[in-house]
Amino acid sequence: MERRALIQWLVATAGLECLDSLAPSDLLALGRDVHRRAAARTARRALSPHAERTVTAAAERILPATDTPGATDAGVSAFIDKMLADWHTPAERERFLAGLPDLDARSRARTSRDFADGAAPDQIAVLTALDTEVTALRASQGDAAANQHWFAMLKYLTVYGYCTSEAGMRTLGLHPRPGRYDGCAPIAALNHGRPS
């Protein structure tokens, strides 16, 4: 996937009021900056230790490590904590945090274990059921309603965090990010032979 298409997808599926107005290049720059700042912090501000374990396990099932890095390798849980603490409104943050116990409840109903302690197939089954619910909500009530669901937020932040991390960008072939280039070509060559 090309960087432009990826970032446009992120903007289109954001569902987050604070990110809707950002241009694709700004959204990418924000993600990279959040990763840099999140890596510098060791203490979490929005996620409790249990919530962080749950988010880490869920994000790793959404984007698992294979022959390429997964969500854990990309530092997605630290990214999500930073986004929740600094970018989301208090209402968005509370909606997200209030939804996380649903993962444990569904997992305990299935296996008598918290989500983070479950086996991968059981975790995937729980996440698949939630994804199906969000998809049905999107079909019946539209994108705005679906994007308000806490699981849609988790999935979005996982993908956004992964795609703007160095590990994710390398995997997607987007790193190193091209920067400014000042060539030494004569001005005539830049004007395609036309006099300036």
CSV table of N, CA, C and O in Angstrom, one decimal, residues 82 86 119 141 171:
chain,number,residue,atom,x,y,z
A,82,LYS,N,-0.5,7.2,25.1
A,82,LYS,CA,-0.2,8.6,24.9
A,82,LYS,C,-1.4,9.3,24.2
A,82,LYS,O,-1.8,10.4,24.5
A,86,ASP,N,-3.4,12.4,25.9
A,86,ASP,CA,-3.1,13.7,25.3
A,86,ASP,C,-4.0,14.2,24.2
A,86,ASP,O,-4.0,15.4,23.9
A,119,ALA,N,-5.7,-18.1,25.5
A,119,ALA,CA,-4.9,-18.6,24.3
A,119,ALA,C,-5.2,-17.8,23.1
A,119,ALA,O,-6.3,-17.2,23.0
A,141,GLN,N,-26.3,1.7,11.2
A,141,GLN,CA,-26.4,3.0,11.7
A,141,GLN,C,-25.4,4.0,11.1
A,141,GLN,O,-25.4,5.2,11.5
A,171,THR,N,8.1,-2.2,7.7
A,171,THR,CA,7.4,-3.3,7.2
A,171,THR,C,6.6,-2.9,5.9
A,171,THR,O,6.5,-3.7,5.0
